[in-house]
PDB file of C-alpha atoms in Angstrom:
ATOM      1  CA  UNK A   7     -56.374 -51.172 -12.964  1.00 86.00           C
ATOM      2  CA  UNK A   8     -57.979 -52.740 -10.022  1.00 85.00           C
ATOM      3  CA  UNK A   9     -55.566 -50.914  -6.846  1.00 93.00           C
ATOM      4  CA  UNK A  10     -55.416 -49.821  -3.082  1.00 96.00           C
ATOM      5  CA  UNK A  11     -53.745 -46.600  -3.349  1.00 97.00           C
ATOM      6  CA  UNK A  12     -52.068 -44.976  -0.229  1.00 97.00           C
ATOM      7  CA  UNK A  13     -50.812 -41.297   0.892  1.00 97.00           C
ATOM      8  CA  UNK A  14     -48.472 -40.392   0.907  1.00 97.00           C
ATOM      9  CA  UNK A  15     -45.578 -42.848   0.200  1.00 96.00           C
ATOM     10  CA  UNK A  16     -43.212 -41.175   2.837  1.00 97.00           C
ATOM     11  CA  UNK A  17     -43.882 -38.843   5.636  1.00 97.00           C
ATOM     12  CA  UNK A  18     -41.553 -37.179   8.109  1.00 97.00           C
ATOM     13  CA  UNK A  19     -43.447 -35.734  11.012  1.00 96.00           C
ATOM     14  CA  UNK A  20     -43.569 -34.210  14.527  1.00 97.00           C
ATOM     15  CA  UNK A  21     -44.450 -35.451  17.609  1.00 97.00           C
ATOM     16  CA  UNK A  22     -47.945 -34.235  18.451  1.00 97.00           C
ATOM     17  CA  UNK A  23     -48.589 -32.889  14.804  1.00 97.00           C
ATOM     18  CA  UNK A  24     -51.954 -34.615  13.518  1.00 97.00           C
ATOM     19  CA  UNK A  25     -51.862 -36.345  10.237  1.00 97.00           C
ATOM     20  CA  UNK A  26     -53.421 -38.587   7.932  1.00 98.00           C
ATOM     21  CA  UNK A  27     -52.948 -41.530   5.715  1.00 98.00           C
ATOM     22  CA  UNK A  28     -55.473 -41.698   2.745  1.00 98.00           C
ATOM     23  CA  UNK A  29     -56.173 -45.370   1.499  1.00 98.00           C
ATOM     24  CA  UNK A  30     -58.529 -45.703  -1.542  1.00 98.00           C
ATOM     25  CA  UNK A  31     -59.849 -48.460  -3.284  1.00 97.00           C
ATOM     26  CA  UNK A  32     -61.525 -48.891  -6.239  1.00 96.00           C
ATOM     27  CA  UNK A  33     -62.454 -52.488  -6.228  1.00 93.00           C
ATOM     28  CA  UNK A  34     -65.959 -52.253  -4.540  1.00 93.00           C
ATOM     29  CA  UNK A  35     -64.891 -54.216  -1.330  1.00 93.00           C
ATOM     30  CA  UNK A  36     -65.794 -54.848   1.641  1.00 92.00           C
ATOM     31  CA  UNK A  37     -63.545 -55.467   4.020  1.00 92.00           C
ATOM     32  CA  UNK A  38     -60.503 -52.692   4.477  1.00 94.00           C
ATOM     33  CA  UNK A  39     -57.783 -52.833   7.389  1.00 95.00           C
ATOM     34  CA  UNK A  40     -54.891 -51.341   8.494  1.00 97.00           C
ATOM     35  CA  UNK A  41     -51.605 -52.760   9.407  1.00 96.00           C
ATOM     36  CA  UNK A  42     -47.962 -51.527  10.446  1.00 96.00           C
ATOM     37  CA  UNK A  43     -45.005 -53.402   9.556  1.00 95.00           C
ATOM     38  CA  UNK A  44     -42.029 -53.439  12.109  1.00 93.00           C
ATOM     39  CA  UNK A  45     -38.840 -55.185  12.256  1.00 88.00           C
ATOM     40  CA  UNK A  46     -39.104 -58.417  13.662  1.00 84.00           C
ATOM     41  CA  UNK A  47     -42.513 -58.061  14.403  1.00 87.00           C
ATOM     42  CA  UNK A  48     -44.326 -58.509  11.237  1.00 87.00           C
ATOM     43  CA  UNK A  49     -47.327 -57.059  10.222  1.00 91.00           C
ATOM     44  CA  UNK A  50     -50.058 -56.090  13.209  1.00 92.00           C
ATOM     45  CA  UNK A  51     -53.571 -55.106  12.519  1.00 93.00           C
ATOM     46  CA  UNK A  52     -54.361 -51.643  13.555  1.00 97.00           C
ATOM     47  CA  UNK A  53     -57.753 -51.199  12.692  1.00 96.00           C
ATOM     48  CA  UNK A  54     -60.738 -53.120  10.850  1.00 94.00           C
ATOM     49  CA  UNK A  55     -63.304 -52.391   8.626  1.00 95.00           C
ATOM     50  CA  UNK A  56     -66.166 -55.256   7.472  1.00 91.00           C
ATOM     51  CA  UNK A  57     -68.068 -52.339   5.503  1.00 92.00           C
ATOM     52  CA  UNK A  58     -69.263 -48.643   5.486  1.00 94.00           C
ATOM     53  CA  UNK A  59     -69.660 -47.358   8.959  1.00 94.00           C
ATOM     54  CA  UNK A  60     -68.271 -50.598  10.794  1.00 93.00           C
ATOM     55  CA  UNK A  61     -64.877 -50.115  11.810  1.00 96.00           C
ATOM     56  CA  UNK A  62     -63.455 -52.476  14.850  1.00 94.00           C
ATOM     57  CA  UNK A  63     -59.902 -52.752  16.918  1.00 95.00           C
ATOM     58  CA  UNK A  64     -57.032 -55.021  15.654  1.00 93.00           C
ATOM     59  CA  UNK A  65     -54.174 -56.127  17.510  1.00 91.00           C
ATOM     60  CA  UNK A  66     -52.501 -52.351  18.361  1.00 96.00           C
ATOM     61  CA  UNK A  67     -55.007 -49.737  17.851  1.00 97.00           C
ATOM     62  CA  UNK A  68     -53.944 -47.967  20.590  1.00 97.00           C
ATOM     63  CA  UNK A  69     -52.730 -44.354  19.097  1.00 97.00           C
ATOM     64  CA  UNK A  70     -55.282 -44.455  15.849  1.00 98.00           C
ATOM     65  CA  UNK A  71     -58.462 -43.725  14.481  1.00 98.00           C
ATOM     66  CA  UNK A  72     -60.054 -44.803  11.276  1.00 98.00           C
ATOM     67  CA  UNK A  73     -63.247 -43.651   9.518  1.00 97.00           C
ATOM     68  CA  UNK A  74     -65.109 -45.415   6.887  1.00 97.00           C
ATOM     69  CA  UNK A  75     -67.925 -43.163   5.470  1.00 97.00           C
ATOM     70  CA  UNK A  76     -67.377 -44.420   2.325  1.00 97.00           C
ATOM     71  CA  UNK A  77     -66.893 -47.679   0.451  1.00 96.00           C
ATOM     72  CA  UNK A  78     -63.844 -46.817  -1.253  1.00 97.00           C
ATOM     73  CA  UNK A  79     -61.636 -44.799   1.688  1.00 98.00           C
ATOM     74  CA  UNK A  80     -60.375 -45.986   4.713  1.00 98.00           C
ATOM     75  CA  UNK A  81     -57.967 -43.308   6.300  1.00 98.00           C
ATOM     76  CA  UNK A  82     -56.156 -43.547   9.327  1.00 98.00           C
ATOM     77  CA  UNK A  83     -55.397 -41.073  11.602  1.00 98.00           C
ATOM     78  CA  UNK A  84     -52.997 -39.854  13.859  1.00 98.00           C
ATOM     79  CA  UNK A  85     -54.477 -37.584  16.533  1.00 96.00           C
ATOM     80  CA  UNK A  86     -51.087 -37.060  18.476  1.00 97.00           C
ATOM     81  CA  UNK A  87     -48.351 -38.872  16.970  1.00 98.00           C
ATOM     82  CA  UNK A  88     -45.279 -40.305  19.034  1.00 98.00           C
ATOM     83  CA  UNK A  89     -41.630 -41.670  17.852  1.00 97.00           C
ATOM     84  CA  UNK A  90     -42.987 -45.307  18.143  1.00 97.00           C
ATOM     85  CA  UNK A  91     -45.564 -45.000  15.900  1.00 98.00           C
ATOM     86  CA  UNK A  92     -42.557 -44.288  13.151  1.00 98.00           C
ATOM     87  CA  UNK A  93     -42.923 -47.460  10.949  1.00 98.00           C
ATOM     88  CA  UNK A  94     -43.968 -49.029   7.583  1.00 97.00           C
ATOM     89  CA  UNK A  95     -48.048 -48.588   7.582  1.00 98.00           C
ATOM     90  CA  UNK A  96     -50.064 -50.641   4.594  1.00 97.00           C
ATOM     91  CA  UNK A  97     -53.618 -50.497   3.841  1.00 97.00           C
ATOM     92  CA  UNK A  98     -55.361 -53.264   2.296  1.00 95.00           C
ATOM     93  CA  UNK A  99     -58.860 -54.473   0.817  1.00 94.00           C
ATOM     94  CA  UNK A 100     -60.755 -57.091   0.075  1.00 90.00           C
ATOM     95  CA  UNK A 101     -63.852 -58.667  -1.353  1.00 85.00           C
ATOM     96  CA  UNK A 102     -66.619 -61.095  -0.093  1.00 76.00           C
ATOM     97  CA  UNK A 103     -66.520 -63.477  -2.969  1.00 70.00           C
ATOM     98  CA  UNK A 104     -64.175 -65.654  -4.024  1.00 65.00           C
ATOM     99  CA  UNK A 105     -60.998 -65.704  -2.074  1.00 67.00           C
ATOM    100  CA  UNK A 106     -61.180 -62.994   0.518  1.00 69.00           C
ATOM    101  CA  UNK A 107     -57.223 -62.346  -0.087  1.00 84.00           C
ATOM    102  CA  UNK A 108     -56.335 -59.134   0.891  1.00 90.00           C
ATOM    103  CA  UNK A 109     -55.211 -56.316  -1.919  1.00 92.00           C
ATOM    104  CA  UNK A 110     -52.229 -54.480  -0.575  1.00 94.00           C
ATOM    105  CA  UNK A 111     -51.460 -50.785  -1.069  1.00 95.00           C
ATOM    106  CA  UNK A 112     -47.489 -49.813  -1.777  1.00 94.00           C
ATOM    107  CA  UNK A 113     -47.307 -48.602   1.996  1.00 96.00           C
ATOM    108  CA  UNK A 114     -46.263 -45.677   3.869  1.00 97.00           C
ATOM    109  CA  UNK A 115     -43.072 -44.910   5.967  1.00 97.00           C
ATOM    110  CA  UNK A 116     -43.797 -43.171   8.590  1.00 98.00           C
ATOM    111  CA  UNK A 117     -40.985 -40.926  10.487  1.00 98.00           C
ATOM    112  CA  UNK A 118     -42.506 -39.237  13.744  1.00 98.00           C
ATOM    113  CA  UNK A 119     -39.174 -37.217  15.675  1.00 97.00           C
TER     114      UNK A 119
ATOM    115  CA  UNK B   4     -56.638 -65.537  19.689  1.00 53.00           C
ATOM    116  CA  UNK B   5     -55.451 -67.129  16.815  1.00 62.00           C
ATOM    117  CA  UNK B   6     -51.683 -67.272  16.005  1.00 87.00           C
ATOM    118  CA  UNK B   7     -49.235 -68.071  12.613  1.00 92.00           C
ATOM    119  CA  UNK B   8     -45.992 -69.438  12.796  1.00 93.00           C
ATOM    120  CA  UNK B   9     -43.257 -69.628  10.670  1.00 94.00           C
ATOM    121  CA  UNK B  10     -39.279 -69.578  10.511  1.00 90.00           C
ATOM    122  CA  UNK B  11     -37.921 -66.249   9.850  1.00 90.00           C
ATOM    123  CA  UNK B  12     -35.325 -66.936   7.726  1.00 95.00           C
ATOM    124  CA  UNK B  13     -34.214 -69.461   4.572  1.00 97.00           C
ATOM    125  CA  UNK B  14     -31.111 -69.954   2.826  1.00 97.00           C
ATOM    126  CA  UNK B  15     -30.803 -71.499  -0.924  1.00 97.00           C
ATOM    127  CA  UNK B  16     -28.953 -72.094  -3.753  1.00 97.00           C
ATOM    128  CA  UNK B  17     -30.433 -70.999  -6.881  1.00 97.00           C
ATOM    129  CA  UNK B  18     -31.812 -73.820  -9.365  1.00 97.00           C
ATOM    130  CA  UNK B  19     -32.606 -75.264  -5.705  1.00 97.00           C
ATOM    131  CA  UNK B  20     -35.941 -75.984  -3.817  1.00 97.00           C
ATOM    132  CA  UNK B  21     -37.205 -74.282  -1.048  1.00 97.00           C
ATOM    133  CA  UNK B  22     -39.961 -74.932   0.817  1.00 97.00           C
ATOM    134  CA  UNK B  23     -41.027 -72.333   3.341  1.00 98.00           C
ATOM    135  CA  UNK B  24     -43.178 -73.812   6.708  1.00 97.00           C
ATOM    136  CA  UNK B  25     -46.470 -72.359   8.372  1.00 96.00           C
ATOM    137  CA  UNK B  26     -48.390 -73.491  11.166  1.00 96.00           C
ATOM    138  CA  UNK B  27     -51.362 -71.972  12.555  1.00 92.00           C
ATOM    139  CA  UNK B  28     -53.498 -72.513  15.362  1.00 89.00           C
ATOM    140  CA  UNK B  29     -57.118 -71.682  14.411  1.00 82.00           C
ATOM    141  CA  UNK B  30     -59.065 -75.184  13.853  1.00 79.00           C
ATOM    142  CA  UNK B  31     -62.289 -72.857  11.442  1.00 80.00           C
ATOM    143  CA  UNK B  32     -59.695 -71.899   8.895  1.00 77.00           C
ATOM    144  CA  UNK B  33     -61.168 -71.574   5.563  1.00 83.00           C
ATOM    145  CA  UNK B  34     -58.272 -70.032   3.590  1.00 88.00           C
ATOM    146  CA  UNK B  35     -54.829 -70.198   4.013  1.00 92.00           C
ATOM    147  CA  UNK B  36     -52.524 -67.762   2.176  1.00 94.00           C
ATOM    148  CA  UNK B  37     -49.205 -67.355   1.076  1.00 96.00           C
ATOM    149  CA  UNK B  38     -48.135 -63.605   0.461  1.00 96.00           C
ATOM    150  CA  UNK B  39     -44.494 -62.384  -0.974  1.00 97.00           C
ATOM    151  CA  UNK B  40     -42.946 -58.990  -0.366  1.00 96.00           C
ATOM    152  CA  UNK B  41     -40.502 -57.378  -2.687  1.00 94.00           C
ATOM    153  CA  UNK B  42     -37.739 -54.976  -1.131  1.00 89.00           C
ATOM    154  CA  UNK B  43     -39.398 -51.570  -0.717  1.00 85.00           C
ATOM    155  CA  UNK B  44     -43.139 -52.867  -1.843  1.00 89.00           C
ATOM    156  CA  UNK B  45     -46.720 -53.905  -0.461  1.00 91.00           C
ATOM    157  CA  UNK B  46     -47.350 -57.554   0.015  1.00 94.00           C
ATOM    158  CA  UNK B  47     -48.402 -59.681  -3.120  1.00 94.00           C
ATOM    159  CA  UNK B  48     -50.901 -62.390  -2.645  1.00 92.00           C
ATOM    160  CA  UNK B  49     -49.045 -65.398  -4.420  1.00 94.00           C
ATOM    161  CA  UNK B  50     -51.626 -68.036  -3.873  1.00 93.00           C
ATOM    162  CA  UNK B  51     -54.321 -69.465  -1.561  1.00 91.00           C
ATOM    163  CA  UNK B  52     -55.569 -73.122  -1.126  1.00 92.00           C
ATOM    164  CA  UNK B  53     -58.780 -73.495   0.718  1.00 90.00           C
ATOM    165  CA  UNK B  54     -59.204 -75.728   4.226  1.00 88.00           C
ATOM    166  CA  UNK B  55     -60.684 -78.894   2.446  1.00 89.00           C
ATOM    167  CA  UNK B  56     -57.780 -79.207  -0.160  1.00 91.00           C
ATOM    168  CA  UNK B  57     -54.556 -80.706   0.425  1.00 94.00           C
ATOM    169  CA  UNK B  58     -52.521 -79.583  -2.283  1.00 96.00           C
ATOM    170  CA  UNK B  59     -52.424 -77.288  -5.203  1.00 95.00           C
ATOM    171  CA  UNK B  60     -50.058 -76.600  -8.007  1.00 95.00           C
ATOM    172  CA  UNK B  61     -49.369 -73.430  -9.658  1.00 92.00           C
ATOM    173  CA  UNK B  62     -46.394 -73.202 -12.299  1.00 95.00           C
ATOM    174  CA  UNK B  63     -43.106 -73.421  -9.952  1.00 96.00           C
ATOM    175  CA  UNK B  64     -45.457 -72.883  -7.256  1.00 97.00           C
ATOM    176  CA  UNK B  65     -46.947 -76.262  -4.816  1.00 97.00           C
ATOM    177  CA  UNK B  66     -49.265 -75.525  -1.392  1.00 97.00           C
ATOM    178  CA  UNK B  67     -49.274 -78.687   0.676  1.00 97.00           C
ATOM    179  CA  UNK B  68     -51.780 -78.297   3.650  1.00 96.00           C
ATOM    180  CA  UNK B  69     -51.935 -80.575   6.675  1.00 95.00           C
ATOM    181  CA  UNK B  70     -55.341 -79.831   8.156  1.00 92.00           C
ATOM    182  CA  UNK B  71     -54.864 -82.119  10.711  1.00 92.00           C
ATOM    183  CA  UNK B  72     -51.357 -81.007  12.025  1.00 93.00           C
ATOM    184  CA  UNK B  73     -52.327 -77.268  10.772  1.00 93.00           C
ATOM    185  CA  UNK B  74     -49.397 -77.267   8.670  1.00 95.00           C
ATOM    186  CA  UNK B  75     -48.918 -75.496   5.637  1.00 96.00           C
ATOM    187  CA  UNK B  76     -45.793 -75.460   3.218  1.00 97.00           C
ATOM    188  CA  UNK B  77     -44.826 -73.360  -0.015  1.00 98.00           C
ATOM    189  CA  UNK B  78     -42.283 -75.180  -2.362  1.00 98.00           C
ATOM    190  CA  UNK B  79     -40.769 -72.979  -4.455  1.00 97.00           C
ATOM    191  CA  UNK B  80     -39.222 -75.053  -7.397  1.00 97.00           C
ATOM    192  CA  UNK B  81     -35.909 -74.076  -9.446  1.00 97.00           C
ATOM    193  CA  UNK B  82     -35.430 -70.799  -7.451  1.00 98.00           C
ATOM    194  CA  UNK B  83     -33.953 -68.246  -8.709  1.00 97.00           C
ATOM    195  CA  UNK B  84     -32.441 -64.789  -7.272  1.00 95.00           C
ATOM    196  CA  UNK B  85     -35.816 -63.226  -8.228  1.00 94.00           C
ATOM    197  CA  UNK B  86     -38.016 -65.225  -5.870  1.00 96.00           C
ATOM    198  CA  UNK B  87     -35.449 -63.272  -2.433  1.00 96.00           C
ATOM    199  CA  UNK B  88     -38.442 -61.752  -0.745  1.00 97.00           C
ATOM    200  CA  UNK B  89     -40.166 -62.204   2.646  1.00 96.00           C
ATOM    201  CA  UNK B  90     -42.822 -64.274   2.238  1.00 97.00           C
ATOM    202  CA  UNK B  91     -46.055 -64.774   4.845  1.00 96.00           C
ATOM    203  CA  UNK B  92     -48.450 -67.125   5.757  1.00 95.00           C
ATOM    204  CA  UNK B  93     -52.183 -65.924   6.473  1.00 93.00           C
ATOM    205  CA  UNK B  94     -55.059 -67.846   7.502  1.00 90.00           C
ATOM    206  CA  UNK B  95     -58.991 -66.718   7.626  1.00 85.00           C
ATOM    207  CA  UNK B  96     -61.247 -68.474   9.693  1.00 74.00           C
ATOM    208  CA  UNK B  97     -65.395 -67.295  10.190  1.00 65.00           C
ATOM    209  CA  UNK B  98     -64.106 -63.507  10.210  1.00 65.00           C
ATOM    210  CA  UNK B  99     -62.234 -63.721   6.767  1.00 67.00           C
ATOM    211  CA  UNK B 100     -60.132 -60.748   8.852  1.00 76.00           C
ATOM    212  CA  UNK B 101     -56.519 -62.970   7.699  1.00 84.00           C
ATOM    213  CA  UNK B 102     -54.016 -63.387  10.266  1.00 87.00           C
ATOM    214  CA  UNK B 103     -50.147 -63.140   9.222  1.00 91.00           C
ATOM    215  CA  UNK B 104     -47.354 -65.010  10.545  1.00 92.00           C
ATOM    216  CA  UNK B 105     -44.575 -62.878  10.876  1.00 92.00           C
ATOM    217  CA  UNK B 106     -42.627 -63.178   7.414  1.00 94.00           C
ATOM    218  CA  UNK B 107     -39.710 -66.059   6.104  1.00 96.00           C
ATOM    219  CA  UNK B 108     -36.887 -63.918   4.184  1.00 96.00           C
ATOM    220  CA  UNK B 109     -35.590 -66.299   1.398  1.00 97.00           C
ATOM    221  CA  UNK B 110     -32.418 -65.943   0.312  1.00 97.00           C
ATOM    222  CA  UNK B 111     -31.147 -67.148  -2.881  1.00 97.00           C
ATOM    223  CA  UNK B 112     -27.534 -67.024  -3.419  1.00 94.00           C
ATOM    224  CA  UNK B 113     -25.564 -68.453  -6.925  1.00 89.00           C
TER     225      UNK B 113
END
């Protein structure tokens, strides 16, 4: 079944306590991003990726890192996270024919305290 | 940069229309999208017209796009309680990076 998996689906963490979300997909696309979903906000980009080894800035990267040293992963990391990076994180995909709409994973809530 | 607007919330009857509003600001859109998000999932693409159509039909489902106002509607016909979601508006322009408007929560009540 064509899918962007995340993990993990839930995460309760510590401020300062390094962690990572895993995004895989297994689609053969291009283009992967990550965005965070807040109340009243929508959904922001974090972080970019056209294909293997180009990663670029969204809207709020500030906080984040992403690597993409493969096609299929895209993980995001948190080098030092804070309580306002506690939110609703998705990953998505997508190819370069066709329609260019964007996969989504299932998300990840994120609790930093 | 570019930007998507839409109302945040919708109130219907079910067996009702609704027709959830977009605009967008970036004049090299190529797609526009319309997403849906169940309670407690990831965002569904629910269909996409491309910048030199005007309208497209899909079951229950019609995209109207107004290029030249950069409008872009979703009517929803004969809702029902299954179609409460949020849904979003995206556009992709030269980048194909989509932009999201912020989300319309629909609310069907009997």
């Amino acid at each position: 079944e064509a899918q962007v998996t995340q993990n993990p689906r839930y995460l309760i963490t510590v401020t300062g306590k390094k962690l990572t979300v895993t995004c895989s997909q297994n689609m053969n696309h291009e283009y992967m991003s990550w965005y965070r979903q807040d109340p009243g906000l929508g959904l922001r980009q974090i972080y970019y990726s056209m294909n293997v080894e180009v990663t670029d800035k969204g809207d709020v990267p500030e906080g984040y890192k992403v690597s993409r040293k493969e096609k299929r992963n895209f993980p995001l990391i948190l080098e030092s996270p804070s309580p306002n990076q506690t939110s609703l994180y998705f990953c998505a995909s997508s190819g370069t024919t066709n329609n260019y709409g964007y996969t989504f994973g299932s998300g990840t809530r994120l609790t930093v305290v | 940069g570019e930007d998507v607007e839409q109302s945040l919330f919708l109130s219907v009857r079910e067996g009702d229309s609704s027709v959830i509003n977009c605009t967008y600001t970036d004049s090299s859109s190529t797609y526009l999208y319309w997403y849906k998000q169940e309670p407690g999932a990831g965002l569904q693409l629910l269909t996409y017209i491309f910048s030199n159509m005007d309208m497209k039909q899909d079951q229950r489902l019609t995209v109207l796009l107004n290029k030249k106002d950069k409008h872009l509607s979703l009517r929803i016909a004969d809702t029902q309680t299954g179609d409460s979601a949020i849904y979003f508006c995206a556009e992709s322009g030269g980048s194909y990076i989509p932009t999201f408007g912020r989300g319309t929560s629909l609310i069907v009540h009997p």
